CSV table of C-alpha atoms in Angstrom, one decimal:
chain,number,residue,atom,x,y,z
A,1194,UNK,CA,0.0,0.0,0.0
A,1195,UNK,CA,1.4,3.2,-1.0
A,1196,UNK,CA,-0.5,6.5,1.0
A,1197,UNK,CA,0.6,10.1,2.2
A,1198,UNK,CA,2.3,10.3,5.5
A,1199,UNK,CA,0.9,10.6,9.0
A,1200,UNK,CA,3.6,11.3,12.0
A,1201,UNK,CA,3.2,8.2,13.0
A,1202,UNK,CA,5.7,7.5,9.9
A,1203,UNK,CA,8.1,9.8,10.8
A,1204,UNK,CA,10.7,7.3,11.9
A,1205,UNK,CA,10.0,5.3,9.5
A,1206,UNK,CA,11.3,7.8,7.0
A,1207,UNK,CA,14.0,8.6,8.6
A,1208,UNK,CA,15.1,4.8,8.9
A,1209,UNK,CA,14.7,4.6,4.9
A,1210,UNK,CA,16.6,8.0,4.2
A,1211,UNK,CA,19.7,6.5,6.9
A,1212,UNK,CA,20.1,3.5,5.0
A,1213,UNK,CA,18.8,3.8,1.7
A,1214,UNK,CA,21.5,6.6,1.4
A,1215,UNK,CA,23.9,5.2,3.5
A,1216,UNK,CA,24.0,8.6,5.7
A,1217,UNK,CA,25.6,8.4,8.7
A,1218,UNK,CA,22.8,9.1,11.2
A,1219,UNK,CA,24.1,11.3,14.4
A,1220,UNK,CA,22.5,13.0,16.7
A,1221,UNK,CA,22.8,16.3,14.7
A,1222,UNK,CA,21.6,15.2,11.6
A,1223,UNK,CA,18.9,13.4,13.1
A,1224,UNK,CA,17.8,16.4,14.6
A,1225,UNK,CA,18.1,18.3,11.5
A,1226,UNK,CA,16.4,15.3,9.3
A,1227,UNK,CA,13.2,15.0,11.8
A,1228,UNK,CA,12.3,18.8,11.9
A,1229,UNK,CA,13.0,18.5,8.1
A,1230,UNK,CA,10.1,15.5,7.6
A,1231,UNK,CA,7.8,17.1,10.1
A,1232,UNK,CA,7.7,20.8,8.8
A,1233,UNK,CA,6.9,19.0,5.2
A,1234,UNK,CA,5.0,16.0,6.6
A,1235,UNK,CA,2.4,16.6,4.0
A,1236,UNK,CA,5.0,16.4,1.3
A,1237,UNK,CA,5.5,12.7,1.4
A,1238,UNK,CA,3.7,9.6,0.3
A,1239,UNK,CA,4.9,5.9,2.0
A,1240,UNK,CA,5.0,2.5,1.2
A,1241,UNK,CA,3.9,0.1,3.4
A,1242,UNK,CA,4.4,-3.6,3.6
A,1243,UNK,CA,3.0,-5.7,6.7
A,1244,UNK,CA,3.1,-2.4,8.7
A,1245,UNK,CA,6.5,-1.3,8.2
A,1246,UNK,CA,7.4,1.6,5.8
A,1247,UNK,CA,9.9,-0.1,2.9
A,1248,UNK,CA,9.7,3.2,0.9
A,1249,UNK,CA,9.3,7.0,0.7
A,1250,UNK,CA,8.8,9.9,-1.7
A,1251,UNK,CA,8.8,13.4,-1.1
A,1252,UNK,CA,7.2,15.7,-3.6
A,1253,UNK,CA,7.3,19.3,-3.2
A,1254,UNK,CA,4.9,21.7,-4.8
A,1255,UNK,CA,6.0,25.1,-7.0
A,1256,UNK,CA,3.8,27.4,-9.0
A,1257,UNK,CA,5.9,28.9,-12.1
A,1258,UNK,CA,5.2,32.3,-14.0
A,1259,UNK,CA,4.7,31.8,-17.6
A,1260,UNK,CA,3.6,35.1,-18.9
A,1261,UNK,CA,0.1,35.9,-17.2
A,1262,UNK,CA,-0.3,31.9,-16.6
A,1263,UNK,CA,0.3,30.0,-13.3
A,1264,UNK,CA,1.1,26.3,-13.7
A,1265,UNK,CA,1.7,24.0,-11.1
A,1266,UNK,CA,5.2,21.7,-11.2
A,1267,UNK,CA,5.9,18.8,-8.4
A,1268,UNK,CA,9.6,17.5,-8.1
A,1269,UNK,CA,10.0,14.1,-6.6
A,1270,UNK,CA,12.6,13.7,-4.4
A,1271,UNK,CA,14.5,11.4,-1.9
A,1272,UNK,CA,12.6,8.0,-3.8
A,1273,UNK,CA,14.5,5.5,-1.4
A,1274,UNK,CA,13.5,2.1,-0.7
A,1275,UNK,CA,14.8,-0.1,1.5
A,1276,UNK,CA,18.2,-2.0,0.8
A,1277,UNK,CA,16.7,-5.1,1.4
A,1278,UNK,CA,14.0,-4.5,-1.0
A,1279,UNK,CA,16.0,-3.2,-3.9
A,1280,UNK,CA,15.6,-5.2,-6.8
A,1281,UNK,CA,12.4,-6.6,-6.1
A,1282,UNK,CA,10.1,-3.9,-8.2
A,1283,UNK,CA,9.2,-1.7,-5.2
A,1284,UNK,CA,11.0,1.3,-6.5
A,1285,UNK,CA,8.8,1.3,-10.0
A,1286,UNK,CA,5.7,1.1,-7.9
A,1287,UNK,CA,6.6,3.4,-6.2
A,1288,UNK,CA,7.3,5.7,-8.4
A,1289,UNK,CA,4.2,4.6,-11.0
A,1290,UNK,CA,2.2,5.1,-7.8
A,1291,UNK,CA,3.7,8.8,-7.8
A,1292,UNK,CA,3.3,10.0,-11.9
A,1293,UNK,CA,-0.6,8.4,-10.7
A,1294,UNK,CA,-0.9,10.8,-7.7
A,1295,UNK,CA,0.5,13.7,-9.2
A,1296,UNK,CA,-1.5,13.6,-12.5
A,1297,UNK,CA,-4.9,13.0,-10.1
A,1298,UNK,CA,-3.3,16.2,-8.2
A,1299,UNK,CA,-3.6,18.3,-11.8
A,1300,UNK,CA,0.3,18.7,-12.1
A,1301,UNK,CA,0.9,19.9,-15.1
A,1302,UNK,CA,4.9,19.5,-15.0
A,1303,UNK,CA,7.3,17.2,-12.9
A,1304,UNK,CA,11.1,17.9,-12.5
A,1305,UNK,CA,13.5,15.6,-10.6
A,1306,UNK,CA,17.5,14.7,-11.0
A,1307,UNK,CA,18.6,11.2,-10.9
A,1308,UNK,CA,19.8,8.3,-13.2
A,1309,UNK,CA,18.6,8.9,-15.8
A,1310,UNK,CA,18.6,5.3,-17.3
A,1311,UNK,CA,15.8,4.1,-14.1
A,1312,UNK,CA,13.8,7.8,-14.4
A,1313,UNK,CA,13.1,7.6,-18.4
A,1314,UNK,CA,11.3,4.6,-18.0
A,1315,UNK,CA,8.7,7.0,-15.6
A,1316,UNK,CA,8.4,9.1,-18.8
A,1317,UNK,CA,11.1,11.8,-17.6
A,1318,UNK,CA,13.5,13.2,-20.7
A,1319,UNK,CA,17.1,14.7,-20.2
A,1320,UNK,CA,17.0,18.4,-19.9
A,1321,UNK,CA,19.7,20.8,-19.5
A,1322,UNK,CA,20.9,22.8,-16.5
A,1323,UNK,CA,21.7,26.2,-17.4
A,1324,UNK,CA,25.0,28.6,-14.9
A,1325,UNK,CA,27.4,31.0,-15.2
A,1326,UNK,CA,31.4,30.2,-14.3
A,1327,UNK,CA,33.2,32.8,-13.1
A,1328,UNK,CA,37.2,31.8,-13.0
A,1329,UNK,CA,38.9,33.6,-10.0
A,1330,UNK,CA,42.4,34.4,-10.7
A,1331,UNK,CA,42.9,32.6,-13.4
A,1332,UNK,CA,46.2,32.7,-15.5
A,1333,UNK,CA,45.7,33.9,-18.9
A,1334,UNK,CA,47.9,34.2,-21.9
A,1335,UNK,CA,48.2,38.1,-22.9
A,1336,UNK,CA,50.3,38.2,-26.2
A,1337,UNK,CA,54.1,36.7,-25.2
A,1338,UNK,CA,52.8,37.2,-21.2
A,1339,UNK,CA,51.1,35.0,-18.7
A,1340,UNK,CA,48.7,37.6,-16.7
A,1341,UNK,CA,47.0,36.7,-13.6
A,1342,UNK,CA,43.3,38.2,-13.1
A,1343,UNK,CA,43.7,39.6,-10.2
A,1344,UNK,CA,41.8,41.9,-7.6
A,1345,UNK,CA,38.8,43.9,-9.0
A,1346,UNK,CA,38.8,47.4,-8.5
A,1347,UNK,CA,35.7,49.0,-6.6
A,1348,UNK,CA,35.0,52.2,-5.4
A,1349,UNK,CA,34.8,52.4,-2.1
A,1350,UNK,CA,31.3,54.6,-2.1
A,1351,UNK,CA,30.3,51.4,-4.3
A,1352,UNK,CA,31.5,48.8,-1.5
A,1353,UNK,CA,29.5,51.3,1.2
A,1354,UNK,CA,26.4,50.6,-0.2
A,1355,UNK,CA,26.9,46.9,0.0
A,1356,UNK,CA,25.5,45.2,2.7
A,1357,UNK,CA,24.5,42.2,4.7
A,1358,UNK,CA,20.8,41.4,3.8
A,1359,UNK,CA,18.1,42.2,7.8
A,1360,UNK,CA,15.5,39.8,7.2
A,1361,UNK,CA,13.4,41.8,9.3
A,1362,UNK,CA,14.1,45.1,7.9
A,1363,UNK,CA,14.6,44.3,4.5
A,1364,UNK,CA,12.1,41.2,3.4
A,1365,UNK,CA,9.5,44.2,2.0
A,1366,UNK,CA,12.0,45.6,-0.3
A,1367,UNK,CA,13.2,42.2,-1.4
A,1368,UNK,CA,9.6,40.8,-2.0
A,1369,UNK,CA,8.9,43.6,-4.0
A,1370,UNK,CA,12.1,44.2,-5.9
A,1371,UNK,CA,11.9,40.1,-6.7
A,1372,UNK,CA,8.2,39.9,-8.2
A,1373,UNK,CA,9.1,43.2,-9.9
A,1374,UNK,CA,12.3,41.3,-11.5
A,1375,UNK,CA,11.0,37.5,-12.2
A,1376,UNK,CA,8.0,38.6,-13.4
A,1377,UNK,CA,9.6,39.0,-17.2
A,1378,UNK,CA,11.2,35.1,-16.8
A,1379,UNK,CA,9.1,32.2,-17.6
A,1380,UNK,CA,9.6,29.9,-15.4
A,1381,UNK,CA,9.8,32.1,-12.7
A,1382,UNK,CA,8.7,31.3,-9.4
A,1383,UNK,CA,5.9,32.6,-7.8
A,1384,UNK,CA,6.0,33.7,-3.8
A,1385,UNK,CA,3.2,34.4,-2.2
A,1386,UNK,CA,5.1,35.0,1.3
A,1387,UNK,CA,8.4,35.7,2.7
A,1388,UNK,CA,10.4,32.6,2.5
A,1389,UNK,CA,12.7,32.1,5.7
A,1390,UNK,CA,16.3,33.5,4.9
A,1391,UNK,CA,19.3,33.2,7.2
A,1392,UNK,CA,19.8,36.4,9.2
A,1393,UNK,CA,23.5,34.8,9.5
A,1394,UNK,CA,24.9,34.7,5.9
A,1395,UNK,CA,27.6,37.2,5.2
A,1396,UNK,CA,26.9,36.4,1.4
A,1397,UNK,CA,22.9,37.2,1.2
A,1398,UNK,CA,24.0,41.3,0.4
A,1399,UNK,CA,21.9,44.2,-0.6
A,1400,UNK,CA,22.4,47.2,-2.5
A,1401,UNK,CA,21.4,50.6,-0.3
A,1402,UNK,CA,21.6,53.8,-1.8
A,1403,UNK,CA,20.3,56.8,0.3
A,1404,UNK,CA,17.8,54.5,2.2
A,1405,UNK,CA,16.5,52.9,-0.8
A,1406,UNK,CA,17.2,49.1,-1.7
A,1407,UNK,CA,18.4,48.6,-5.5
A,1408,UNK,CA,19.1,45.0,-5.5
A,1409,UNK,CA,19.8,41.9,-3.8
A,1410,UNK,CA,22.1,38.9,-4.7
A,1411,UNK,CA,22.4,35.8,-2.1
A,1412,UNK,CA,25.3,33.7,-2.8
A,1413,UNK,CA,26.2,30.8,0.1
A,1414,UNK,CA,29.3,29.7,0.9
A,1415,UNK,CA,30.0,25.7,0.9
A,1416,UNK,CA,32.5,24.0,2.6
A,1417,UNK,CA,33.7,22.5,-1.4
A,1418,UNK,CA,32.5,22.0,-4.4
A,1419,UNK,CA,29.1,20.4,-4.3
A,1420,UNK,CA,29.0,19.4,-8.5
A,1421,UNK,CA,30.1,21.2,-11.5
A,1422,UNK,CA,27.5,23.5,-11.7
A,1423,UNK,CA,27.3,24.1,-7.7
A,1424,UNK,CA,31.0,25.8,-6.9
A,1425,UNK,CA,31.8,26.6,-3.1
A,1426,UNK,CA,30.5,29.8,-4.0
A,1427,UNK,CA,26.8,29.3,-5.5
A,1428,UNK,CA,25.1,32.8,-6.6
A,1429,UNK,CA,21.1,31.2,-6.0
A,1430,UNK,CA,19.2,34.4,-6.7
A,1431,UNK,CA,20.0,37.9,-8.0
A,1432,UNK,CA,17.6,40.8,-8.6
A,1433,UNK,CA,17.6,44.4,-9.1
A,1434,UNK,CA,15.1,47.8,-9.6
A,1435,UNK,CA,14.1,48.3,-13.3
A,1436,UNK,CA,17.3,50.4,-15.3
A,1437,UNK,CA,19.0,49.3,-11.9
A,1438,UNK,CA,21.0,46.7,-13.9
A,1439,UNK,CA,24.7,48.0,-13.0
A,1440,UNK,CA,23.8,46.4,-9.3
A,1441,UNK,CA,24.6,43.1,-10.8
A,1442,UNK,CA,28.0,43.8,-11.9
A,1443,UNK,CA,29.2,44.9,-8.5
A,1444,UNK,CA,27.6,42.3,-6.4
A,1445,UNK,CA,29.8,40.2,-9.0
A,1446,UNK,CA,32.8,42.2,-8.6
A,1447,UNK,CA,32.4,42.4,-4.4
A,1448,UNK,CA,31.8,38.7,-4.7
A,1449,UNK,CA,34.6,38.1,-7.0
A,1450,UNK,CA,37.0,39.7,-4.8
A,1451,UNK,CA,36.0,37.9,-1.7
A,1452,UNK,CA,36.4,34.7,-3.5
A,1453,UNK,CA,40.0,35.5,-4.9
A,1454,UNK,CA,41.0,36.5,-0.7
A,1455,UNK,CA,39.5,32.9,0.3
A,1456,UNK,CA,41.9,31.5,-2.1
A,1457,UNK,CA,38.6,29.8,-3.8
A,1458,UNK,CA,38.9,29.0,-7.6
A,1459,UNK,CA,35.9,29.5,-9.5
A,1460,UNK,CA,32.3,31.2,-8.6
A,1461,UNK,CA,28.7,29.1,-10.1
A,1462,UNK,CA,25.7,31.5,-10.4
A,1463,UNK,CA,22.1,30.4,-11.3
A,1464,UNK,CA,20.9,33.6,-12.9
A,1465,UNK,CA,18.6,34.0,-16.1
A,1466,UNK,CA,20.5,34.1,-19.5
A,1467,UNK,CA,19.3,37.8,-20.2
A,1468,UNK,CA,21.1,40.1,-22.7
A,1469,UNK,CA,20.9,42.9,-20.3
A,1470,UNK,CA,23.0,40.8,-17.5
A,1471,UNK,CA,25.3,39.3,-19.9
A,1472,UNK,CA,26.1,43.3,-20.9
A,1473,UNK,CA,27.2,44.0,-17.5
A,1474,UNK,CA,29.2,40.8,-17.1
A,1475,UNK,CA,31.0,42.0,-20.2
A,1476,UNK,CA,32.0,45.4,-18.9
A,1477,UNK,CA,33.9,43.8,-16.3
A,1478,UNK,CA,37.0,42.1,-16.8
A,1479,UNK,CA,36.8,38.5,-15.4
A,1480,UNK,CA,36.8,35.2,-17.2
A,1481,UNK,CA,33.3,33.7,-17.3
A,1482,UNK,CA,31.4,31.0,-19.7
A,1483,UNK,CA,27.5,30.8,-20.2
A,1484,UNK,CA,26.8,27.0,-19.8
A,1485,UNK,CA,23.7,24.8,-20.7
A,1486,UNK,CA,25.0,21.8,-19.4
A,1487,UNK,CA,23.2,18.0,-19.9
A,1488,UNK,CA,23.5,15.1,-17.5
A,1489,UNK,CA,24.7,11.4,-19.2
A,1490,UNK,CA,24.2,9.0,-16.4
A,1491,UNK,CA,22.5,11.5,-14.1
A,1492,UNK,CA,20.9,14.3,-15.1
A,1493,UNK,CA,18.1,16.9,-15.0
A,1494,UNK,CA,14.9,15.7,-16.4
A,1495,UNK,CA,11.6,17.1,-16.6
A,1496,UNK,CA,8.1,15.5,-18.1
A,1497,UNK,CA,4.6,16.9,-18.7
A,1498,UNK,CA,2.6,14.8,-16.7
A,1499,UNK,CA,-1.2,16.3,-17.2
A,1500,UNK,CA,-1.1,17.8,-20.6
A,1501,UNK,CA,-5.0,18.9,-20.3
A,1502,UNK,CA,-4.5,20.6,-16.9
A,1503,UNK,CA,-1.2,22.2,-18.2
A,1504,UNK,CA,-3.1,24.1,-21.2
A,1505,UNK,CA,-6.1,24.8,-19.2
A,1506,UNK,CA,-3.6,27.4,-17.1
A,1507,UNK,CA,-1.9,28.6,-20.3
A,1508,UNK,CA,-4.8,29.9,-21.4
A,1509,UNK,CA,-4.5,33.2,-20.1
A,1510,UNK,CA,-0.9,33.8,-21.2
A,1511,UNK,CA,-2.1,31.9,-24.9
A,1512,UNK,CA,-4.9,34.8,-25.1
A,1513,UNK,CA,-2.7,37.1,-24.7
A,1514,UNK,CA,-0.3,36.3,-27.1
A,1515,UNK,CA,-3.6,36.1,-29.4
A,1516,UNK,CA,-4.4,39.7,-28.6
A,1517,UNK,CA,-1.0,40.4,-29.9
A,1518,UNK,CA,-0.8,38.4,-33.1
A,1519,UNK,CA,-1.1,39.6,-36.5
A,1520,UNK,CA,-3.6,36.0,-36.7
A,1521,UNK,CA,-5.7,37.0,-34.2
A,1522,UNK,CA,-8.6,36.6,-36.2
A,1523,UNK,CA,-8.0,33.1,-37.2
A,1524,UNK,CA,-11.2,30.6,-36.3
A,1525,UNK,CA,-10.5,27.3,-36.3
A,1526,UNK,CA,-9.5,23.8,-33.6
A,1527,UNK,CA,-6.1,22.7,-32.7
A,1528,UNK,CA,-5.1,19.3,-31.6
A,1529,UNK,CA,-1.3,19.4,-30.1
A,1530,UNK,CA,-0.1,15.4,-29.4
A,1531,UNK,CA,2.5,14.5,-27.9
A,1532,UNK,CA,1.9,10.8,-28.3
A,1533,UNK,CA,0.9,9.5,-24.6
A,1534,UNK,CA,-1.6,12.4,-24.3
A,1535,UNK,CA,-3.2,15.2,-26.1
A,1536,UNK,CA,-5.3,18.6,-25.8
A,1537,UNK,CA,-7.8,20.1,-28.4
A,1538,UNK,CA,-9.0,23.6,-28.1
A,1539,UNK,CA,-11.1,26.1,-29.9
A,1540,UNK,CA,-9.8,29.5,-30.7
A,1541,UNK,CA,-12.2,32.5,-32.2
A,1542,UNK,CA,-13.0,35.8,-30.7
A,1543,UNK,CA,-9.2,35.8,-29.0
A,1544,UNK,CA,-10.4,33.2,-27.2
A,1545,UNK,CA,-9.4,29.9,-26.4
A,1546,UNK,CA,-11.4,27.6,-25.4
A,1547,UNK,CA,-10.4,23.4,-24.5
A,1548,UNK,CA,-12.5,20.6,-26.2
A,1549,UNK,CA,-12.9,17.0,-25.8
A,1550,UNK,CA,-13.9,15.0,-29.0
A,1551,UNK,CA,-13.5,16.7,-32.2
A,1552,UNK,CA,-11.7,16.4,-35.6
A,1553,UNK,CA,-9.2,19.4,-35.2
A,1554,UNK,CA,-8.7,21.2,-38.8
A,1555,UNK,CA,-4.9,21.6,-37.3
A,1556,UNK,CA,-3.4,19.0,-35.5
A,1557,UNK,CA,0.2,18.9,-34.1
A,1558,UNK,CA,2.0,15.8,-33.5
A,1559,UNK,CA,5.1,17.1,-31.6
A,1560,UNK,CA,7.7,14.9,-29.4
A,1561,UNK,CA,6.9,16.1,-25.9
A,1562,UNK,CA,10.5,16.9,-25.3
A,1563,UNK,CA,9.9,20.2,-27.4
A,1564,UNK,CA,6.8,21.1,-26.9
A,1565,UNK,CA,8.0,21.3,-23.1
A,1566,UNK,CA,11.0,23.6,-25.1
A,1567,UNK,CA,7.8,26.0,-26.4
A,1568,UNK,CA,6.1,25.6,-23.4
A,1569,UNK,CA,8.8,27.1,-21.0
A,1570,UNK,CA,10.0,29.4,-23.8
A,1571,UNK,CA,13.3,27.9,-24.6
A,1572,UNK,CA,12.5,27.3,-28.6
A,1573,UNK,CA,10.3,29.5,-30.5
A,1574,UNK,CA,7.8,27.5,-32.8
A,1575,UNK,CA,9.5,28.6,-35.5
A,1576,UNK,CA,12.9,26.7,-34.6
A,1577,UNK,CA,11.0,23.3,-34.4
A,1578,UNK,CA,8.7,22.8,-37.2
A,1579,UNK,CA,10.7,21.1,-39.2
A,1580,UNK,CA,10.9,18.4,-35.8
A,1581,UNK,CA,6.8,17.8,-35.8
A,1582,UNK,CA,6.4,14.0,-36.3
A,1583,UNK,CA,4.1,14.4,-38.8
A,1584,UNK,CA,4.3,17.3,-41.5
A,1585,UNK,CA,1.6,19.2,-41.9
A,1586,UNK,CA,0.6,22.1,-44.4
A,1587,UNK,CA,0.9,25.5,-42.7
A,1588,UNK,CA,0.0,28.4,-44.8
A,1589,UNK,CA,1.0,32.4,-43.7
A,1590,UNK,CA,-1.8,32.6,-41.3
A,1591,UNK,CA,-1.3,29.4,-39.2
A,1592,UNK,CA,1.9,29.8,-39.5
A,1593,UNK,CA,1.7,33.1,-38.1
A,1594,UNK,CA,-0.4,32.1,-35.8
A,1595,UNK,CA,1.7,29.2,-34.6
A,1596,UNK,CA,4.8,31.4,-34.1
A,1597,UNK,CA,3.0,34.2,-31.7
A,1598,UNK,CA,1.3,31.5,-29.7
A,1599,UNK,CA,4.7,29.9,-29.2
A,1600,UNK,CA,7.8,32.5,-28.8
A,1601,UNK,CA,11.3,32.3,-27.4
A,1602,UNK,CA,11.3,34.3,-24.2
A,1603,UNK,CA,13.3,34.9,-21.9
A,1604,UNK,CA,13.6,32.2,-19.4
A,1605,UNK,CA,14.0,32.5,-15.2
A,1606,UNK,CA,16.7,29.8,-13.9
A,1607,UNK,CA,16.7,28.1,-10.7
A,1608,UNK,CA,13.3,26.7,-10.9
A,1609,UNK,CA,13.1,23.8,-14.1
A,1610,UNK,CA,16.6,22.6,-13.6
């Protein structure tokens, strides 16, 4: 039997994530473990097997921005199951049980990492991560020379108006500077309260000037490398006032130099690949690569997993795209397939509305792999129709159409990868 959680189960699920992960359970950890289940109790579903708990799953629960549509996206996490039980098929159930729940729950997108070999056969596809390396003294040829990047230079009035983030005096400005800058990203996520940051981290800085907060960055500090795309120094979240976007570059240069007096090699940062951040990485001298990176054995991988319930909460952001396209008077039903599942919806009047049984006069047969790429804004439609499974005869005004309900935008980080 396979339900959601009670506390009754709590050491249960703390016996499965000890050995299933081999973690070394001390008093400290269990401490930190058992206030972790508890505070997300109703986060986890458990398997059950002549009364014991052989398995667990925690799914947590984001909303993401895509233009003026909310969707809902669940990430599995910490699937564990018993040693002694490994091999025996409780893992698939366990997760079939999960794609089940979450599909009942109208999720319209799931994201997890893992091996990627046992997680595609649950209907997950390899997608990338995306970061920014920063090199941190780094050695570089310079004609017949070898030239070290070294310190940055920053004015001091700059480095004056850098400061440790007060939870309690500053949360209002960062809520509101945050929605103000996300809002623009698909993908984005949305906040609807003040999530709990650490009055103690010397890296979570704002940006003051006369009184007023201007940005944010919060960086945290491990004690190594977590992966390649996780350095020591991890930049999480960055945002700043509108034509504020100079913030960014010395929060990068404040970091930078802090990094290079820790003797620490290199600086990750999950930040949206946007034109207008890249310019101000450019204007400062430090070595840096924009990488969209993809797992082999392990990986990222995302899946739709309620295709209905997913275009039911685009329709707001698909209307308004409508509004804005030169087809917006085109009358007619689309079918979009992605093979295990498919949506049909009427549009006329700029609006859209879903169907159930028709014959659609377009119909899209599309590899769900890109249509979550037009979906989250990665691809424009226009990039991909020559990738549709089966061709079909577009003429100015579909096409058209096609390509303004279906745009590359500019996409948040953080959140699908």
């Amino acid at each position: 039997m396979i339900r959601s959680a009670n506390k009754k189960d709590i050491d249960g699920i703390l016996n499965i994530l000890g050995k299933a992960f081999n973690t070394t359970m001390n008093k400290g950890r269990e401490i930190y473990l058992r206030d972790l289940v508890l505070k997300e109790l109703h986060c986890w579903r458990v398997m059950v097997l002549n009364d014991n708990i052989i398995g667990a799953v925690h799914i947590s629960v984001n909303e993401l921005r895509i233009g003026k549509a909310i969707v809902t996206k669940m990430d599995p996490g910490e699937v564990s199951v018993l040693p002694e039980y490994h091999g025996k098929g409780y893992g698939t159930m366990l997760m079939q049980d999960t794609i089940e729940w979450m599909k009942k729950e109208n999720c319209d997108i799931s994201r997890l990492g893992g091996l990627t070999e046992f997680y595609s056969r649950f209907g997950y596809l390899r997608f990338p991560r995306r970061y920014i390396e920063f090199t941190v003294g780094k050695k570089v040829q310079a004609g017949a020379s070898m030239v070290k990047e070294d310190e940055l230079f920053l004015e001091k009035e700059i480095i004056s108006k850098i400061r440790q983030f007060n939870p309690k005096k500053d949360s209002q400005a960062y809520l509101k500077i945050s929605e103000e800058f996300n809002k623009k990203y698909t993908t984005s996520r949305v906040i609807y309260s003040q999530p709990k940051l650490s009055e103690k981290n010397p890296l979570h800085l704002v940006y003051e000037d006369k009184g007023k907060i201007l940005g944010f960055m919060f960086a945290i500090e491990r004690k190594e490398d977590f992966s390649e795309f996780e350095a020591k120094i991890t930049i999480n979240e960055v945002g700043y006032k509108k034509d504020k976007q100079t913030v960014i570059g010395h929060f990068i240069k404040y970091l930078y130099n802090y990094s290079l007096k820790n003797k620490m090699k290199r600086i990750t940062a999950r930040v949206p690949f946007d034109p207008q951040i890249k310019e101000q990485l450019l204007k400062i001298p430090v070595n840096f690569k924009i990488i969209e990176i993809y797992g082999g054995k392990s990986s990222n991988m995302l899946q739709i997993i309620n295709l209905k319930s997913l275009f039911t909460k685009l329709v707001p952001e698909l209307e308004n795209r409508l509004h804005n396209s030169l087809a917006s008077n085109w009358r007619g039903t689309v079918e979009i397939n992605i093979g295990k599942d498919n949506v049909k919806f009427f549009i006329g009047n700029g609006k859209i509305r879903l169907l159930n049984e028709i014959l659609a006069e377009l119909k899209i047969v599309i590899e769900e792999y890109y249509l979550l790429e037009l979906v989250l804004g990665l691809v424009s439609f226009g990039e991909i129709k020559q990738l549709l499974n089966e061709k079909i005869e577009l003429t100015p005004v579909t096409e058209s159409l096609l390509n303004d309900l279906f745009p590359r935008k500019l996409v948040g980080s953080g959140n699908w990868e």
